[in-house]
Amino acid sequence: MARVDTIVLGAGIVGTSVALHLVKRGVAVALVDRGGPGEGTSYGNTGIIEGNTIFPAAFPSRLSALIRVALKRAPEANYHLSFLPAVAPWLMAFRAASQPDRLIETAQVIRPLMTRAVAEHEALAAEAGAEKYFRRTGWLKLYRSDASFNAQARELELAARFSIANVPLDAEAALALEPSLKPAFRHAVHWTGAVSVSNPLAVTRAYAARFAALGGLTFSGDARSLHRADGRFWRVDTAAGPLDAGEVVVALGPWAPDVLKPLGIRLPLGVKRGYHRHYRPRGNAGLSRPILDADNGYCITPMEQGIRLTTGAEFAARDAAPTPVQFDRVLPRARELFDLGDAVEDKPWLGSRPCFADSRPVISRAPGQSGLWLAYGHGHWGLSLGPATGRLLAELMTGATPFCDPAPYAAERFSH
Ligand SMILES: Cc1cc2nc3c(=O)[nH]c(=O)nc-3n(C[C@H](O)[C@H](O)[C@H](O)COP(=O)(O)OP(=O)(O)OC[C@H]3O[C@@H](n4cnc5c(N)ncnc54)[C@H](O)[C@@H]3O)c2cc1C
């Protein structure tokens, strides 16, 4: 029987960062996953470490946009009709949280984490030898019309208030930054403080290797085996036998409810599924940073495997079969902007962003279960916020002064 102080369930960017921060504070930690580190949602994202996102992705405010989604013509979103009754309460809560005053409130409460996103990654990357994956070139949002550019005026106003660096550009100036882009857009904003990575999987693997080098233990096991043992410990069954600890962190991203529901913890997590596929650039075309086509809700970003095209949200059951119809809608648009050649893989990758309707993660004790901690629900920003989350939770668990007020991220917010 192995025993440690803390078991961290889930070796995505969030769980791996929590485990690494705990082991750096002298805690004996075991990191448990059924696969390898970073192979879940943390593998397939756009690789942007934002720090400068102000508003969360919002429910469409314009009727025309909503109708486009409803008619399944929207490039930015898709849904499974059969899933709508199940997701309706979550969508209503998401719509309420997308009202202008609530978006500003979210922007304010997420700031303390966001402002640490890049710095906390850089600190871990330096000690893990992962700096080679990091690009300090910001990211570029493109707008095809004056209307879509003007629609984000409020975001630029708030950016000025929060002192978040950005440079609005005309098409010519944007093309000077990214010469392989084609002039299918009118405006751009270069968010200069953002960082991106060329291989998110390799980054999480590097942090996991650092965790192991500092004495952290890694086990293969099914988190759903979590149960109380001897009235004192939490126990998980692993490939190497049972593993006990006084404290457990659930960092299972979209799979967290599989473990929490049997324990009576029912927090309203939804998922926004998303796809990616890599394409070979034609000729000498290349990119230096992620690009968002704001009018069509997809990104293209340079990765080690090729140019990764990532889609917006799909509302469907987490485990339903893939329906990558958004590629048919966005690929022609993407080819208007960049010379994408053949696909690298036979099929697109599918992942599920773990999302609470208020666009904040839960980073806190679990309600009603001693020794159980939660770190999940990072939605669109999990890659960015993993290391900052790791630091915050490790500070809370070890009784250190947290670097920011953790109250907005408490699970209890769903009880009132
Ligand atoms: C298309 C797309 C683009 C995105 N782009 C960005 C971006 O540019 N920037 C950004 O910041 N974020 C982005 N995100 C979001 C980000 O990827 C996620 O928020 C983040 O990866 C969540 O990390 P996690 O560690 O919580 O979850 P995961 O990475 O999913 O980790 C959970 C782990 O739990 C393990 N697990 C699950 N069930 C069990 C079980 N029963 N037993 C044992 N182990 C189990 C899994 O194997 C997995 O390793 C994007 C997401 C998508 C889908």
Short mmCIF file of C-alpha atoms and ligand atoms in Angstrom, two decimals:
data_model
loop_
_atom_site.label_atom_id
_atom_site.label_comp_id
_atom_site.label_asym_id
_atom_site.label_seq_id
_atom_site.Cartn_x
_atom_site.Cartn_y
_atom_site.Cartn_z
CA MET A 1 0.00 0.00 0.00
CA ALA A 2 1.50 3.34 -1.08
CA ARG A 3 0.68 6.46 0.92
CA VAL A 4 1.32 10.11 0.08
CA ASP A 5 0.12 13.42 1.49
CA THR A 6 -1.92 14.36 -1.58
CA ILE A 7 -3.25 12.59 -4.65
CA VAL A 8 -3.90 14.79 -7.69
CA LEU A 9 -6.41 13.21 -10.06
CA GLY A 10 -5.90 14.29 -13.67
CA ALA A 11 -2.59 15.11 -15.33
CA GLY A 12 -3.78 17.82 -17.70
CA ILE A 13 -2.17 21.25 -17.56
CA VAL A 14 -4.23 22.06 -14.44
CA GLY A 15 -3.53 18.89 -12.40
CA THR A 16 0.12 18.76 -13.46
CA SER A 17 0.60 22.41 -12.41
CA VAL A 18 -1.13 21.80 -9.06
CA ALA A 19 1.05 18.72 -8.45
CA LEU A 20 4.23 20.60 -9.37
CA HIS A 21 3.40 23.55 -7.13
CA LEU A 22 2.61 21.23 -4.21
CA VAL A 23 5.81 19.20 -4.54
CA LYS A 24 7.82 22.46 -4.66
CA ARG A 25 6.28 23.25 -1.26
CA GLY A 26 7.50 19.98 0.26
CA VAL A 27 4.24 18.00 -0.07
CA ALA A 28 4.47 14.28 -0.98
CA VAL A 29 2.30 14.08 -4.10
CA ALA A 30 1.07 11.38 -6.46
CA LEU A 31 -0.30 12.39 -9.86
CA VAL A 32 -2.82 9.89 -11.24
CA ASP A 33 -4.18 9.70 -14.78
CA ARG A 34 -5.50 6.92 -16.96
CA GLY A 35 -3.29 8.20 -19.82
CA GLY A 36 -0.11 10.23 -20.10
CA PRO A 37 0.28 13.84 -18.93
CA GLY A 38 -1.36 16.42 -21.17
CA GLU A 39 -3.09 13.94 -23.48
CA GLY A 40 -6.65 15.12 -22.68
CA THR A 41 -8.07 18.56 -23.45
CA SER A 42 -4.67 20.08 -22.76
CA TYR A 43 -3.31 18.42 -25.90
CA GLY A 44 -5.58 19.91 -28.50
CA ASN A 45 -5.99 23.61 -27.81
CA THR A 46 -4.90 26.68 -29.74
CA GLY A 47 -1.81 27.13 -27.57
CA ILE A 48 -2.53 30.71 -26.56
CA ILE A 49 -1.46 31.80 -23.10
CA GLU A 50 -3.55 34.87 -22.90
CA GLY A 51 -3.34 36.86 -19.74
CA ASN A 52 -5.00 39.61 -21.73
CA THR A 53 -8.43 38.19 -22.43
CA ILE A 54 -10.98 40.56 -20.99
CA PHE A 55 -14.40 39.22 -21.82
CA PRO A 56 -15.28 35.55 -21.73
CA ALA A 57 -16.84 33.95 -24.79
CA ALA A 58 -20.46 35.08 -24.60
CA PHE A 59 -23.90 33.89 -25.65
CA PRO A 60 -24.78 35.67 -28.94
CA SER A 61 -26.35 39.06 -28.19
CA ARG A 62 -27.54 39.72 -31.74
CA LEU A 63 -30.66 37.93 -32.96
CA SER A 64 -29.12 37.45 -36.41
CA ALA A 65 -26.18 35.58 -34.89
CA LEU A 66 -28.51 33.41 -32.80
CA ILE A 67 -30.62 32.55 -35.84
CA ARG A 68 -27.49 31.66 -37.79
CA VAL A 69 -26.49 29.24 -35.02
CA ALA A 70 -30.05 27.85 -34.78
CA LEU A 71 -30.08 27.19 -38.54
CA LYS A 72 -26.70 25.45 -38.25
CA ARG A 73 -25.11 27.94 -40.60
CA ALA A 74 -22.80 29.57 -38.07
CA PRO A 75 -19.12 28.82 -38.56
CA GLU A 76 -18.46 29.62 -34.88
CA ALA A 77 -20.90 27.19 -33.25
CA ASN A 78 -22.76 23.92 -33.72
CA TYR A 79 -25.13 21.84 -31.59
CA HIS A 80 -26.78 18.44 -31.43
CA LEU A 81 -30.57 18.91 -31.44
CA SER A 82 -31.09 15.87 -29.19
CA PHE A 83 -28.79 17.44 -26.57
CA LEU A 84 -30.68 20.74 -26.27
CA PRO A 85 -33.15 19.67 -23.53
CA ALA A 86 -30.27 18.46 -21.35
CA VAL A 87 -28.15 21.58 -21.89
CA ALA A 88 -31.03 24.11 -21.71
CA PRO A 89 -30.57 25.06 -18.00
CA TRP A 90 -26.84 25.58 -18.56
CA LEU A 91 -27.51 27.66 -21.70
CA MET A 92 -29.99 29.85 -19.79
CA ALA A 93 -27.39 30.44 -17.06
CA PHE A 94 -24.77 31.18 -19.74
CA ARG A 95 -27.13 33.67 -21.39
CA ALA A 96 -27.74 35.41 -18.04
CA ALA A 97 -23.98 35.57 -17.42
CA SER A 98 -23.50 37.12 -20.89
CA GLN A 99 -25.44 40.31 -20.06
CA PRO A 100 -23.11 43.34 -20.38
CA ASP A 101 -22.87 44.08 -16.63
CA ARG A 102 -22.19 40.42 -15.80
CA LEU A 103 -19.47 40.24 -18.48
CA ILE A 104 -17.73 43.21 -16.92
CA GLU A 105 -18.02 41.60 -13.48
CA THR A 106 -16.48 38.37 -14.86
CA ALA A 107 -13.72 40.36 -16.53
CA GLN A 108 -12.90 41.94 -13.16
CA VAL A 109 -12.95 38.79 -11.03
CA ILE A 110 -10.88 36.77 -13.51
CA ARG A 111 -8.20 39.51 -13.82
CA PRO A 112 -6.09 38.47 -10.80
CA LEU A 113 -5.63 34.99 -12.32
CA MET A 114 -5.21 36.29 -15.86
CA THR A 115 -2.54 38.79 -14.90
CA ARG A 116 -0.43 35.92 -13.53
CA ALA A 117 -1.05 33.55 -16.48
CA VAL A 118 2.04 34.35 -18.53
CA ALA A 119 4.41 34.91 -15.58
CA GLU A 120 3.44 31.63 -13.87
CA HIS A 121 3.96 29.70 -17.13
CA GLU A 122 7.30 31.37 -17.69
CA ALA A 123 8.45 30.43 -14.19
CA LEU A 124 7.52 26.76 -14.68
CA ALA A 125 8.85 26.69 -18.25
CA ALA A 126 12.22 28.01 -17.06
CA GLU A 127 12.67 25.30 -14.43
CA ALA A 128 11.21 22.58 -16.69
CA GLY A 129 13.37 23.43 -19.71
CA ALA A 130 10.24 24.13 -21.78
CA GLU A 131 11.11 27.65 -22.90
CA LYS A 132 11.80 26.47 -26.45
CA TYR A 133 8.06 26.00 -27.02
CA PHE A 134 7.19 29.59 -26.05
CA ARG A 135 6.74 32.45 -28.55
CA ARG A 136 6.48 36.00 -27.30
CA THR A 137 4.81 37.32 -30.44
CA GLY A 138 1.32 38.04 -29.08
CA TRP A 139 -1.74 37.09 -31.08
CA LEU A 140 -3.61 38.74 -33.87
CA LYS A 141 -7.39 39.16 -34.13
CA LEU A 142 -8.63 39.92 -37.64
CA TYR A 143 -11.88 41.70 -38.53
CA ARG A 144 -13.34 41.44 -42.02
CA SER A 145 -15.71 44.42 -41.73
CA ASP A 146 -15.88 47.82 -40.07
CA ALA A 147 -18.95 46.57 -38.19
CA SER A 148 -17.18 43.60 -36.60
CA PHE A 149 -14.19 45.78 -35.70
CA ASN A 150 -16.42 48.45 -34.16
CA ALA A 151 -18.32 45.79 -32.19
CA GLN A 152 -15.30 45.22 -29.97
CA ALA A 153 -14.82 48.89 -29.06
CA ARG A 154 -15.92 48.16 -25.49
CA GLU A 155 -13.19 45.52 -25.17
CA LEU A 156 -10.55 48.07 -26.25
CA GLU A 157 -11.93 50.60 -23.76
CA LEU A 158 -11.68 48.11 -20.91
CA ALA A 159 -8.22 47.05 -22.10
CA ALA A 160 -7.12 50.66 -21.68
CA ARG A 161 -8.61 50.72 -18.18
CA PHE A 162 -6.80 47.47 -17.25
CA SER A 163 -3.58 48.64 -19.01
CA ILE A 164 -3.57 45.64 -21.36
CA ALA A 165 -1.27 46.31 -24.31
CA ASN A 166 -2.73 46.11 -27.80
CA VAL A 167 -2.11 47.75 -31.14
CA PRO A 168 -5.01 48.30 -33.57
CA LEU A 169 -3.70 47.87 -37.13
CA ASP A 170 -5.01 48.39 -40.63
CA ALA A 171 -4.70 45.50 -43.06
CA GLU A 172 -1.40 46.76 -44.48
CA ALA A 173 0.27 46.93 -41.06
CA ALA A 174 -1.06 43.50 -40.12
CA LEU A 175 0.31 42.06 -43.37
CA ALA A 176 3.69 43.53 -42.53
CA LEU A 177 3.59 41.48 -39.30
CA GLU A 178 2.31 38.31 -40.99
CA PRO A 179 3.31 38.48 -44.68
CA SER A 180 1.71 35.11 -45.56
CA LEU A 181 -1.78 36.33 -44.68
CA LYS A 182 -4.03 37.29 -47.57
CA PRO A 183 -5.83 40.64 -47.45
CA ALA A 184 -9.34 39.23 -46.82
CA PHE A 185 -9.76 41.47 -43.76
CA ARG A 186 -9.97 45.20 -43.07
CA HIS A 187 -8.76 45.60 -39.47
CA ALA A 188 -6.66 43.78 -36.91
CA VAL A 189 -5.72 44.10 -33.26
CA HIS A 190 -2.34 42.81 -32.15
CA TRP A 191 -2.50 41.76 -28.49
CA THR A 192 1.19 42.08 -27.86
CA GLY A 193 1.38 40.70 -24.31
CA ALA A 194 0.02 37.25 -25.14
CA VAL A 195 2.35 34.30 -25.47
CA SER A 196 1.72 31.12 -27.44
CA VAL A 197 3.25 27.66 -27.47
CA SER A 198 4.20 25.51 -30.43
CA ASN A 199 3.27 22.24 -28.71
CA PRO A 200 0.90 22.28 -25.69
CA LEU A 201 1.35 18.52 -25.12
CA ALA A 202 5.12 18.91 -24.86
CA VAL A 203 4.69 21.77 -22.36
CA THR A 204 2.52 19.69 -19.99
CA ARG A 205 4.89 16.74 -20.40
CA ALA A 206 7.84 18.98 -19.49
CA TYR A 207 6.05 20.21 -16.32
CA ALA A 208 5.23 16.58 -15.43
CA ALA A 209 8.88 15.61 -15.92
CA ARG A 210 9.91 18.46 -13.62
CA PHE A 211 7.39 17.22 -11.03
CA ALA A 212 8.95 13.74 -11.22
CA ALA A 213 12.48 15.18 -10.99
CA LEU A 214 11.47 16.89 -7.71
CA GLY A 215 10.32 13.56 -6.26
CA GLY A 216 6.67 13.54 -7.35
CA LEU A 217 5.16 10.13 -8.08
CA THR A 218 3.15 9.30 -11.18
CA PHE A 219 0.58 6.49 -11.34
CA SER A 220 -1.71 5.07 -13.96
CA GLY A 221 -5.21 4.57 -12.58
CA ASP A 222 -8.90 5.24 -12.89
CA ALA A 223 -9.99 8.25 -10.84
CA ARG A 224 -13.49 6.83 -10.59
CA SER A 225 -12.16 4.35 -8.04
CA LEU A 226 -11.78 7.19 -5.50
CA HIS A 227 -13.34 6.27 -2.16
CA ARG A 228 -12.85 6.66 1.59
CA ALA A 229 -10.76 3.98 3.28
CA ASP A 230 -10.46 3.20 6.99
CA GLY A 231 -12.56 6.30 7.69
CA ARG A 232 -9.42 8.46 7.46
CA PHE A 233 -7.90 8.29 4.01
CA TRP A 234 -8.92 8.79 0.44
CA ARG A 235 -8.00 5.77 -1.67
CA VAL A 236 -7.54 5.34 -5.44
CA ASP A 237 -6.84 2.05 -7.17
CA THR A 238 -3.86 2.29 -9.48
CA ALA A 239 -2.01 -0.12 -11.76
CA ALA A 240 0.55 -0.41 -8.94
CA GLY A 241 -2.09 -1.14 -6.27
CA PRO A 242 -4.12 1.00 -3.86
CA LEU A 243 -2.86 4.49 -3.13
CA ASP A 244 -3.87 6.41 0.03
CA ALA A 245 -3.68 10.08 0.94
CA GLY A 246 -5.19 12.50 3.42
CA GLU A 247 -6.03 14.96 0.66
CA VAL A 248 -7.15 14.66 -2.92
CA VAL A 249 -7.37 17.22 -5.71
CA VAL A 250 -9.87 16.60 -8.50
CA ALA A 251 -8.37 18.18 -11.62
CA LEU A 252 -10.15 16.07 -14.21
CA GLY A 253 -11.30 18.86 -16.53
CA PRO A 254 -14.47 17.77 -18.36
CA TRP A 255 -14.41 14.39 -16.60
CA ALA A 256 -14.59 15.83 -13.05
CA PRO A 257 -18.33 15.05 -12.66
CA ASP A 258 -17.61 11.32 -13.19
CA VAL A 259 -15.85 11.34 -9.81
CA LEU A 260 -17.77 14.08 -8.01
CA LYS A 261 -21.36 13.04 -8.70
CA PRO A 262 -21.02 9.69 -6.86
CA LEU A 263 -19.70 11.71 -3.89
CA GLY A 264 -22.83 13.90 -3.95
CA ILE A 265 -21.07 16.96 -5.41
CA ARG A 266 -23.13 18.27 -8.32
CA LEU A 267 -21.69 21.51 -9.67
CA PRO A 268 -23.23 22.74 -12.95
CA LEU A 269 -20.38 21.98 -15.35
CA GLY A 270 -21.11 22.11 -19.07
CA VAL A 271 -18.85 21.34 -22.00
CA LYS A 272 -18.15 23.26 -25.17
CA ARG A 273 -16.68 20.72 -27.53
CA GLY A 274 -14.00 21.86 -29.95
CA TYR A 275 -12.07 20.31 -32.83
CA HIS A 276 -8.67 20.79 -34.37
CA ARG A 277 -6.84 19.56 -37.43
CA HIS A 278 -3.38 20.33 -38.75
CA TYR A 279 -2.71 21.45 -42.32
CA ARG A 280 0.51 21.72 -44.27
CA PRO A 281 1.17 25.27 -45.41
CA ARG A 282 1.51 25.63 -49.17
CA GLY A 283 4.85 26.78 -50.55
CA ASN A 284 6.73 29.04 -48.18
CA ALA A 285 3.65 30.28 -46.31
CA GLY A 286 4.16 30.54 -42.56
CA LEU A 287 2.79 32.19 -39.42
CA SER A 288 4.54 33.62 -36.37
CA ARG A 289 1.56 33.76 -34.01
CA PRO A 290 -2.04 32.56 -33.56
CA ILE A 291 -4.64 34.29 -35.74
CA LEU A 292 -8.32 34.65 -34.87
CA ASP A 293 -10.83 35.23 -37.68
CA ALA A 294 -13.22 37.17 -35.43
CA ASP A 295 -16.08 37.16 -37.94
CA ASN A 296 -16.03 33.38 -38.20
CA GLY A 297 -14.94 32.21 -34.75
CA TYR A 298 -12.00 29.91 -35.52
CA CYS A 299 -8.23 30.19 -35.10
CA ILE A 300 -5.21 29.15 -37.11
CA THR A 301 -2.00 28.79 -35.19
CA PRO A 302 1.47 27.53 -36.05
CA MET A 303 2.30 24.28 -34.24
CA GLU A 304 5.14 21.79 -34.58
CA GLN A 305 2.71 19.44 -36.38
CA GLY A 306 1.57 22.05 -38.94
CA ILE A 307 -0.92 24.92 -39.00
CA ARG A 308 -3.55 23.96 -36.39
CA LEU A 309 -7.08 25.05 -37.23
CA THR A 310 -9.26 25.09 -34.08
CA THR A 311 -13.03 25.48 -34.10
CA GLY A 312 -15.43 27.33 -31.82
CA ALA A 313 -18.02 25.69 -29.58
CA GLU A 314 -20.15 22.63 -30.21
CA PHE A 315 -22.97 21.95 -27.74
CA ALA A 316 -23.23 18.19 -27.59
CA ALA A 317 -22.85 15.45 -25.00
CA ARG A 318 -19.22 15.04 -24.00
CA ASP A 319 -19.06 11.43 -25.15
CA ALA A 320 -21.26 11.70 -28.27
CA ALA A 321 -19.66 10.72 -31.58
CA PRO A 322 -17.68 13.50 -33.32
CA THR A 323 -19.59 15.67 -35.83
CA PRO A 324 -16.91 17.98 -37.24
CA VAL A 325 -19.27 19.86 -39.58
CA GLN A 326 -17.72 23.19 -38.60
CA PHE A 327 -14.66 22.34 -40.70
CA ASP A 328 -16.78 22.43 -43.84
CA ARG A 329 -17.99 25.89 -42.80
CA VAL A 330 -14.65 27.40 -41.75
CA LEU A 331 -12.10 25.78 -44.05
CA PRO A 332 -13.09 27.86 -47.12
CA ARG A 333 -12.94 30.98 -44.92
CA ALA A 334 -9.55 30.00 -43.55
CA ARG A 335 -8.23 29.47 -47.08
CA GLU A 336 -9.30 33.04 -47.91
CA LEU A 337 -6.81 34.15 -45.23
CA PHE A 338 -3.95 31.69 -45.52
CA ASP A 339 -2.62 29.11 -47.97
CA LEU A 340 -3.62 25.93 -46.12
CA GLY A 341 -2.61 22.79 -48.01
CA ASP A 342 -3.44 19.15 -47.24
CA ALA A 343 -4.60 17.95 -43.84
CA VAL A 344 -1.93 16.17 -41.81
CA GLU A 345 -4.29 13.73 -40.05
CA ASP A 346 -7.09 11.55 -41.45
CA LYS A 347 -9.60 12.84 -38.91
CA PRO A 348 -9.95 15.93 -36.71
CA TRP A 349 -9.18 15.77 -32.98
CA LEU A 350 -12.13 16.36 -30.62
CA GLY A 351 -11.91 17.78 -27.11
CA SER A 352 -14.30 19.23 -24.53
CA ARG A 353 -13.73 22.57 -22.86
CA PRO A 354 -14.91 22.18 -19.25
CA CYS A 355 -17.11 25.25 -18.72
CA PHE A 356 -19.13 26.76 -15.93
CA ALA A 357 -21.79 29.17 -17.19
CA ASP A 358 -20.18 32.09 -15.33
CA SER A 359 -16.88 31.44 -17.20
CA ARG A 360 -14.87 31.04 -13.99
CA PRO A 361 -13.13 27.88 -12.81
CA VAL A 362 -13.64 26.27 -9.42
CA ILE A 363 -10.44 26.43 -7.36
CA SER A 364 -11.41 25.58 -3.80
CA ARG A 365 -12.30 23.01 -1.20
CA ALA A 366 -15.09 20.66 -2.19
CA PRO A 367 -18.30 21.35 -0.31
CA GLY A 368 -19.17 18.74 2.33
CA GLN A 369 -16.13 16.47 1.91
CA SER A 370 -13.09 16.96 4.11
CA GLY A 371 -9.72 16.65 2.43
CA LEU A 372 -11.18 17.03 -1.05
CA TRP A 373 -10.13 19.94 -3.29
CA LEU A 374 -11.29 21.04 -6.71
CA ALA A 375 -9.43 22.60 -9.66
CA TYR A 376 -11.44 22.37 -12.85
CA GLY A 377 -13.83 24.19 -15.18
CA HIS A 378 -11.31 26.48 -16.88
CA GLY A 379 -13.29 26.58 -20.12
CA HIS A 380 -11.57 28.46 -22.93
CA TRP A 381 -8.64 29.45 -20.73
CA GLY A 382 -7.34 26.28 -19.10
CA LEU A 383 -3.98 26.23 -20.83
CA SER A 384 -3.44 29.86 -19.84
CA LEU A 385 -4.58 29.49 -16.24
CA GLY A 386 -3.14 26.06 -15.33
CA PRO A 387 0.05 27.28 -13.63
CA ALA A 388 -1.66 30.24 -11.88
CA THR A 389 -4.30 27.79 -10.63
CA GLY A 390 -1.58 25.42 -9.45
CA ARG A 391 0.02 28.16 -7.44
CA LEU A 392 -3.25 29.41 -5.94
CA LEU A 393 -4.48 25.97 -4.92
CA ALA A 394 -1.09 24.96 -3.50
CA GLU A 395 -1.07 28.15 -1.42
CA LEU A 396 -4.58 27.44 -0.13
CA MET A 397 -3.76 23.80 0.68
CA THR A 398 -0.52 24.59 2.51
CA GLY A 399 -1.94 27.51 4.51
CA ALA A 400 0.19 30.14 2.73
CA THR A 401 -1.20 33.57 1.91
CA PRO A 402 -2.91 33.22 -1.48
CA PHE A 403 -1.60 35.57 -4.18
CA CYS A 404 -5.16 36.66 -4.89
CA ASP A 405 -8.57 36.51 -3.30
CA PRO A 406 -9.85 32.97 -4.00
CA ALA A 407 -13.50 33.78 -3.13
CA PRO A 408 -14.70 34.27 -6.77
CA TYR A 409 -13.51 30.76 -7.62
CA ALA A 410 -15.12 28.96 -4.66
CA ALA A 411 -17.49 26.04 -5.30
CA GLU A 412 -19.88 27.60 -2.76
CA ARG A 413 -20.86 30.28 -5.28
CA PHE A 414 -23.29 27.74 -6.76
CA SER A 415 -25.08 27.18 -3.45
CA HIS A 416 -26.68 30.64 -3.24
C1 LIG B 1 -10.33 23.57 -29.48
C2 LIG B 1 -9.83 24.13 -28.17
C3 LIG B 1 -9.01 25.26 -28.17
C4 LIG B 1 -8.54 25.79 -26.95
N1 LIG B 1 -7.65 26.83 -26.96
C5 LIG B 1 -7.14 27.30 -25.80
C6 LIG B 1 -6.14 28.31 -25.80
O1 LIG B 1 -5.65 28.75 -26.84
N2 LIG B 1 -5.70 28.79 -24.61
C7 LIG B 1 -6.18 28.31 -23.43
O2 LIG B 1 -5.77 28.81 -22.38
N3 LIG B 1 -7.08 27.28 -23.39
C8 LIG B 1 -7.57 26.78 -24.53
N4 LIG B 1 -8.48 25.76 -24.53
C9 LIG B 1 -8.96 25.25 -23.24
C10 LIG B 1 -7.95 24.32 -22.57
O3 LIG B 1 -7.43 23.40 -23.47
C11 LIG B 1 -8.65 23.58 -21.40
O4 LIG B 1 -9.34 24.50 -20.57
C12 LIG B 1 -7.60 22.86 -20.55
O5 LIG B 1 -6.83 22.00 -21.34
C13 LIG B 1 -8.25 22.07 -19.43
O6 LIG B 1 -7.19 21.45 -18.74
P1 LIG B 1 -7.48 20.40 -17.60
O7 LIG B 1 -6.18 20.00 -17.03
O8 LIG B 1 -8.51 20.96 -16.68
O9 LIG B 1 -8.20 19.18 -18.35
P2 LIG B 1 -7.57 17.99 -19.25
O10 LIG B 1 -6.40 18.46 -20.02
O11 LIG B 1 -8.68 17.39 -19.99
O12 LIG B 1 -7.03 16.98 -18.15
C14 LIG B 1 -7.88 16.09 -17.47
C15 LIG B 1 -7.14 14.77 -17.33
O13 LIG B 1 -7.98 13.87 -16.60
C16 LIG B 1 -7.75 12.57 -17.10
N5 LIG B 1 -8.89 11.71 -16.76
C17 LIG B 1 -10.17 11.87 -17.14
N6 LIG B 1 -10.93 10.88 -16.61
C18 LIG B 1 -10.10 10.11 -15.88
C19 LIG B 1 -10.30 8.95 -15.08
N7 LIG B 1 -11.49 8.36 -14.93
N8 LIG B 1 -9.23 8.41 -14.46
C20 LIG B 1 -7.99 8.96 -14.60
N9 LIG B 1 -7.74 10.06 -15.34
C21 LIG B 1 -8.79 10.63 -15.97
C22 LIG B 1 -7.59 12.77 -18.60
O14 LIG B 1 -6.88 11.67 -19.16
C23 LIG B 1 -6.83 14.09 -18.66
O15 LIG B 1 -5.43 13.90 -18.76
C24 LIG B 1 -8.96 25.19 -25.72
C25 LIG B 1 -9.77 24.06 -25.74
C26 LIG B 1 -10.20 23.52 -26.95
C27 LIG B 1 -11.05 22.27 -26.92
#
